[in-house]
CSV table of C-alpha atoms in Angstrom, one decimal:
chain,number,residue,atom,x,y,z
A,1,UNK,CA,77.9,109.4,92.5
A,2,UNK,CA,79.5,108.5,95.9
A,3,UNK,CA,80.9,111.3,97.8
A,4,UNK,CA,85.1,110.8,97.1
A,5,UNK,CA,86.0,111.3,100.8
A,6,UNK,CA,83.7,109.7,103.9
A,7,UNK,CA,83.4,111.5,107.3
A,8,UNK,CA,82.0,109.9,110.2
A,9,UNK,CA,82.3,109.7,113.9
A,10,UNK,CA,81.4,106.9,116.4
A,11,UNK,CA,80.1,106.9,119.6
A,12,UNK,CA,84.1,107.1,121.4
A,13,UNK,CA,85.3,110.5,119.9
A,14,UNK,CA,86.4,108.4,116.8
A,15,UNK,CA,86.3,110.1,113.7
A,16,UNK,CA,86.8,108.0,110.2
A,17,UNK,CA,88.3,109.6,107.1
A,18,UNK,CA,87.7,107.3,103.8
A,19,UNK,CA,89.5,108.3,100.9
A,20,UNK,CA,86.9,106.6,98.6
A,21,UNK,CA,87.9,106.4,94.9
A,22,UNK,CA,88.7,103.1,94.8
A,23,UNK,CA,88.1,103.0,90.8
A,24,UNK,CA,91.0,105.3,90.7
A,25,UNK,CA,93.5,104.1,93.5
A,26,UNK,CA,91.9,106.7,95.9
A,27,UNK,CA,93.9,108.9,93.5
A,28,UNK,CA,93.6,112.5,95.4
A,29,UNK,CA,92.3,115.3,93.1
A,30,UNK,CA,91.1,119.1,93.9
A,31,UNK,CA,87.7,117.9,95.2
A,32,UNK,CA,89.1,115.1,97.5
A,33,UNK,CA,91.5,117.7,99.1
A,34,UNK,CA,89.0,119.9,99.7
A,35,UNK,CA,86.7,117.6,101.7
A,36,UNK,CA,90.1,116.7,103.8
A,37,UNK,CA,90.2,120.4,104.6
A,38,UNK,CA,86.5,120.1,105.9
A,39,UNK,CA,86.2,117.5,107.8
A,40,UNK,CA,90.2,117.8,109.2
A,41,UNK,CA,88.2,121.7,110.2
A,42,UNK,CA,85.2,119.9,111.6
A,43,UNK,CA,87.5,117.6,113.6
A,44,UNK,CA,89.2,120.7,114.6
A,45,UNK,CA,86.2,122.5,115.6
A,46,UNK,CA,84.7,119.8,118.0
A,47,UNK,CA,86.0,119.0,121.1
A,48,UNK,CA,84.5,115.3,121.0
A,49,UNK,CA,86.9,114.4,118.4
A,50,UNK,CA,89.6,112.3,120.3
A,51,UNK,CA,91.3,110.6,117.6
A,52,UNK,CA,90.9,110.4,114.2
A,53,UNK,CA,91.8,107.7,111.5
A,54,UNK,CA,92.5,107.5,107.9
A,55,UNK,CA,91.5,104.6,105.6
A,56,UNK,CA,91.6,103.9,102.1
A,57,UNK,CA,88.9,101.9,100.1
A,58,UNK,CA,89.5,99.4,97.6
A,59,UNK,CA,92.6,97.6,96.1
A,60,UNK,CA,94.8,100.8,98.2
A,61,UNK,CA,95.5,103.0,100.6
A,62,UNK,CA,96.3,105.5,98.0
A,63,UNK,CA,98.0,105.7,94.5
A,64,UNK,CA,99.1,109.3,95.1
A,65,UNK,CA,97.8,112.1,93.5
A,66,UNK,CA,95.7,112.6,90.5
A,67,UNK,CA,98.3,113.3,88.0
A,68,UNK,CA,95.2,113.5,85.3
A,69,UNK,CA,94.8,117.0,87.0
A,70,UNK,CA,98.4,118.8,86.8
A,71,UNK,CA,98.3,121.7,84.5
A,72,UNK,CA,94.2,122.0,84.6
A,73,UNK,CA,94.7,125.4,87.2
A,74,UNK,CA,94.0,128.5,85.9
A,75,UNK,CA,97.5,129.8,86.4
A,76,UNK,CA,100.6,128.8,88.4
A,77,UNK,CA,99.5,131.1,91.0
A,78,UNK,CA,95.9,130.0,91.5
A,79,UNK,CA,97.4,127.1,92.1
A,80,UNK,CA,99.8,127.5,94.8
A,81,UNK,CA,97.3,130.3,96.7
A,82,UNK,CA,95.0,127.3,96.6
A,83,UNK,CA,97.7,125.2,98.2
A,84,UNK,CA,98.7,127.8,101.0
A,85,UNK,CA,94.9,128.7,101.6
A,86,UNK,CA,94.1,125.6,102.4
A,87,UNK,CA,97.2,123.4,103.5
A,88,UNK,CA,95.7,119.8,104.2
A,89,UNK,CA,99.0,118.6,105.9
A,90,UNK,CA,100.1,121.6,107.8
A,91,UNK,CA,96.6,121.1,109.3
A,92,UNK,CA,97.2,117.6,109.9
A,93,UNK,CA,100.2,118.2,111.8
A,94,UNK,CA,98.8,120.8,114.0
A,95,UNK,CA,95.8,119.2,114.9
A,96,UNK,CA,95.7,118.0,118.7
A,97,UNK,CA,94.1,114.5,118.8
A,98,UNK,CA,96.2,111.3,117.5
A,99,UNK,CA,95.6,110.9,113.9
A,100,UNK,CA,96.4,106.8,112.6
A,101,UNK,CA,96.7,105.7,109.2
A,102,UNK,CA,95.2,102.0,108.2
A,103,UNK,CA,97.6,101.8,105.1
A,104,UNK,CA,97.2,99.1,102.7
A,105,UNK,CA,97.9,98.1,98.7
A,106,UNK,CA,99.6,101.1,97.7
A,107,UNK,CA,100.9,104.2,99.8
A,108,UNK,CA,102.5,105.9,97.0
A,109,UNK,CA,103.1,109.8,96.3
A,110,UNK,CA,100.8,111.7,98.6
A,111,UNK,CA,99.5,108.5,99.9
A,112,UNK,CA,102.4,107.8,101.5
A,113,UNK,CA,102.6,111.6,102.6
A,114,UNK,CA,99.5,111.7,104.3
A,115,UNK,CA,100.1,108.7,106.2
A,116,UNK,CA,103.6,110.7,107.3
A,117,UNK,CA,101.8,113.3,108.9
A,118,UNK,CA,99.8,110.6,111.6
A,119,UNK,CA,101.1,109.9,114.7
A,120,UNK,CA,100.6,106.1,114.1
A,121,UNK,CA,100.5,103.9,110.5
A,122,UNK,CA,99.4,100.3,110.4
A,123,UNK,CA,99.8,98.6,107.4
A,124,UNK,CA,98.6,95.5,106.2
A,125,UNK,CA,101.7,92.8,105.1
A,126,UNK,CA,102.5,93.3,101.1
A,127,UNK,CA,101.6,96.9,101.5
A,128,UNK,CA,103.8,98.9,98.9
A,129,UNK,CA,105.4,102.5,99.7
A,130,UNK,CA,107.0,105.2,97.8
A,131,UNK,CA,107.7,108.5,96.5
A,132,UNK,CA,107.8,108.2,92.6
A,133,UNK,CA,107.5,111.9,91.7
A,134,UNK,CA,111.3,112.1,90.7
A,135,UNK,CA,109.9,109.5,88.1
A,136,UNK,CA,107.8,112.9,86.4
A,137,UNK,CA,110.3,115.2,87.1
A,138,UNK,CA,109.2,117.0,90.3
A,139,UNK,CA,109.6,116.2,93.8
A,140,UNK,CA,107.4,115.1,96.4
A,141,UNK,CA,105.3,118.1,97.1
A,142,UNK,CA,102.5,117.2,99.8
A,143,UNK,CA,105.6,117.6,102.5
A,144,UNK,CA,107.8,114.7,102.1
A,145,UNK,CA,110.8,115.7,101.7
A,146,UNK,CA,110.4,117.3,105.0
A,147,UNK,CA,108.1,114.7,107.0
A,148,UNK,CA,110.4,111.7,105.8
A,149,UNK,CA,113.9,112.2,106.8
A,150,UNK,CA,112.2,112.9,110.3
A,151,UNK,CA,110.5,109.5,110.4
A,152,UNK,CA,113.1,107.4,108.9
A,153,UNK,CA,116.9,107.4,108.7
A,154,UNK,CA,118.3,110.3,106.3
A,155,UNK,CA,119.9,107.7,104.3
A,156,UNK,CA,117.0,106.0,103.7
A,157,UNK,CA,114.8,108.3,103.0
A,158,UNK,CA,117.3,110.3,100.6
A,159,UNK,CA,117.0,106.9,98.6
A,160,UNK,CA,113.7,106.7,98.6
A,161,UNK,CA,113.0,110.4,97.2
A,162,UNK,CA,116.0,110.7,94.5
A,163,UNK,CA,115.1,107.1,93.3
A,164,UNK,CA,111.2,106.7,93.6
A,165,UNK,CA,111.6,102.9,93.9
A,166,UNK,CA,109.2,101.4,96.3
A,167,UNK,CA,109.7,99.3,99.2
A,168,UNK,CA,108.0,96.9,101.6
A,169,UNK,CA,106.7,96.2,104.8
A,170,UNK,CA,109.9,94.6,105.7
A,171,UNK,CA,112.3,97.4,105.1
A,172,UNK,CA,109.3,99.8,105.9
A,173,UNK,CA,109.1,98.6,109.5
A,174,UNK,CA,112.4,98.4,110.3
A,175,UNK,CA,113.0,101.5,109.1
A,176,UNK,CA,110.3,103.1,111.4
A,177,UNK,CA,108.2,103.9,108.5
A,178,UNK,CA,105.4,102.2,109.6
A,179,UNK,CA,104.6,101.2,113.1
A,180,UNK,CA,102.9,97.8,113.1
A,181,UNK,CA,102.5,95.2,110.3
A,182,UNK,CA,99.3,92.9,110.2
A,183,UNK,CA,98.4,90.3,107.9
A,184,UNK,CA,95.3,91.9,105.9
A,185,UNK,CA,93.1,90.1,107.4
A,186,UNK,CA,93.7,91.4,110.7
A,187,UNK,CA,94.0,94.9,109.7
A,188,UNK,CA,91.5,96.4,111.5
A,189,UNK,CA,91.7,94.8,114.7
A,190,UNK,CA,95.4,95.7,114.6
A,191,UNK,CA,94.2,99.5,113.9
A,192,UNK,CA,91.2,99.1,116.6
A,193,UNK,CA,93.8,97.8,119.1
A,194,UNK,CA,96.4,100.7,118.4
A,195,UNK,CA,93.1,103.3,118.4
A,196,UNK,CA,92.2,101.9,121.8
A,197,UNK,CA,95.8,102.0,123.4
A,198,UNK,CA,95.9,106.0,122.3
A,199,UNK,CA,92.2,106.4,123.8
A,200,UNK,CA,93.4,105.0,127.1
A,201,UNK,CA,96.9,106.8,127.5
A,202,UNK,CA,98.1,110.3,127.8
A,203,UNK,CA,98.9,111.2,124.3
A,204,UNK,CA,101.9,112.8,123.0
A,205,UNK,CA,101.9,113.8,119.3
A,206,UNK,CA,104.6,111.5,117.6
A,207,UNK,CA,104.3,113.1,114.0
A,208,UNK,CA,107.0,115.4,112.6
A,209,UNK,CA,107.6,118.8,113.6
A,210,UNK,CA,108.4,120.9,110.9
């Protein structure tokens, strides 16, 4: 069985995170967020990492999380001591290289979450976004109802979390939700190009503070 999250890192400093359940949406269960932990650690940990970027395979980015898995904890606590123990996101925001998102299909849930926590998010056109937990009565809970109002206008991200409609690339980019739009077939030059432009510059981290 293939490994549901792929780690590598090229020759530049470049390290690749593949969220790789593509039979599933790249649905994000316990064992996916563990391996985030990991290799976000290892990325950490090594002082060649100079960027790092997040990708999904398959028809999408990422459906969200793996709602066949709510309730399957031990107990409510386990649960949320596993959450604080290891918080994938709050890592993500504190790491030190740029972190960019190649978004595609759908970004919904905590695939649109994760992508909130990069400092850059290039999506393909027809890409679909939302936050559809309100749909099964809880809220987003992998940070967005903190990362999204400071990424997007208040008004429009208050829509987006009390309604869990979805949106496109259109309104996505002119809110700021996303920072380039490519057809799909130029996806990944328009995520190389945006990889190289951070390589060359001085960074400054533009994902949320919280």
């Amino acid at each position: 069985m293939a490994e549901p999250v792929l780690f590598e890192i090229d020759e530049r400093g470049v390290a690749t995170i593949t969220l790789n359940r593509p039979e599933r949406l790249n649905a994000i269960n316990m064992a996916m967020r563990d391996l985030l932990w990991e290799y976000l650690e290892a990325c950490r940990d090594n002082p060649d990492v100079r960027a790092i970027v997040f990708r999904g395979e398959g028809r999408a980015f990422s459906a969200g999380a793996d709602i066949s898995e709510f309730g399957t904890a031990p107990s409510l606590w386990a649960s949320r001591r596993a959450r604080h123990e290891r918080d994938v996101w709050g890592l993500m925001l504190s790491l030190p290289m740029p972190l960019v998102a190649r978004m595609h299909g759908f970004c919904f849930g905590a695939g649109l979450e994760l992508p909130l926590c990069c400092d850059v998010r290039v999506a393909a056109e027809d890409t679909q976004f939302g936050l559809p937990e309100v749909t099964l009565g809880y809220i987003p809970s992998a940070g967005g109802t903190q990362t999204l109002p400071r990424t997007i206008p208040p008004g429009a991200a208050a829509d987006l979390i009390l309604t869990g409609e979805p949106v496109g690339t259109e309104e996505a980019l002119r809110w700021g939700l996303v920072t380039k739009v490519a057809p799909a077939a130029e996806l990944d030059a328009a995520v190389e190009a945006a990889v190289v432009e951070l390589l060359a510059g001085s960074f400054a981290p533009r994902r949320p503070r919280l």
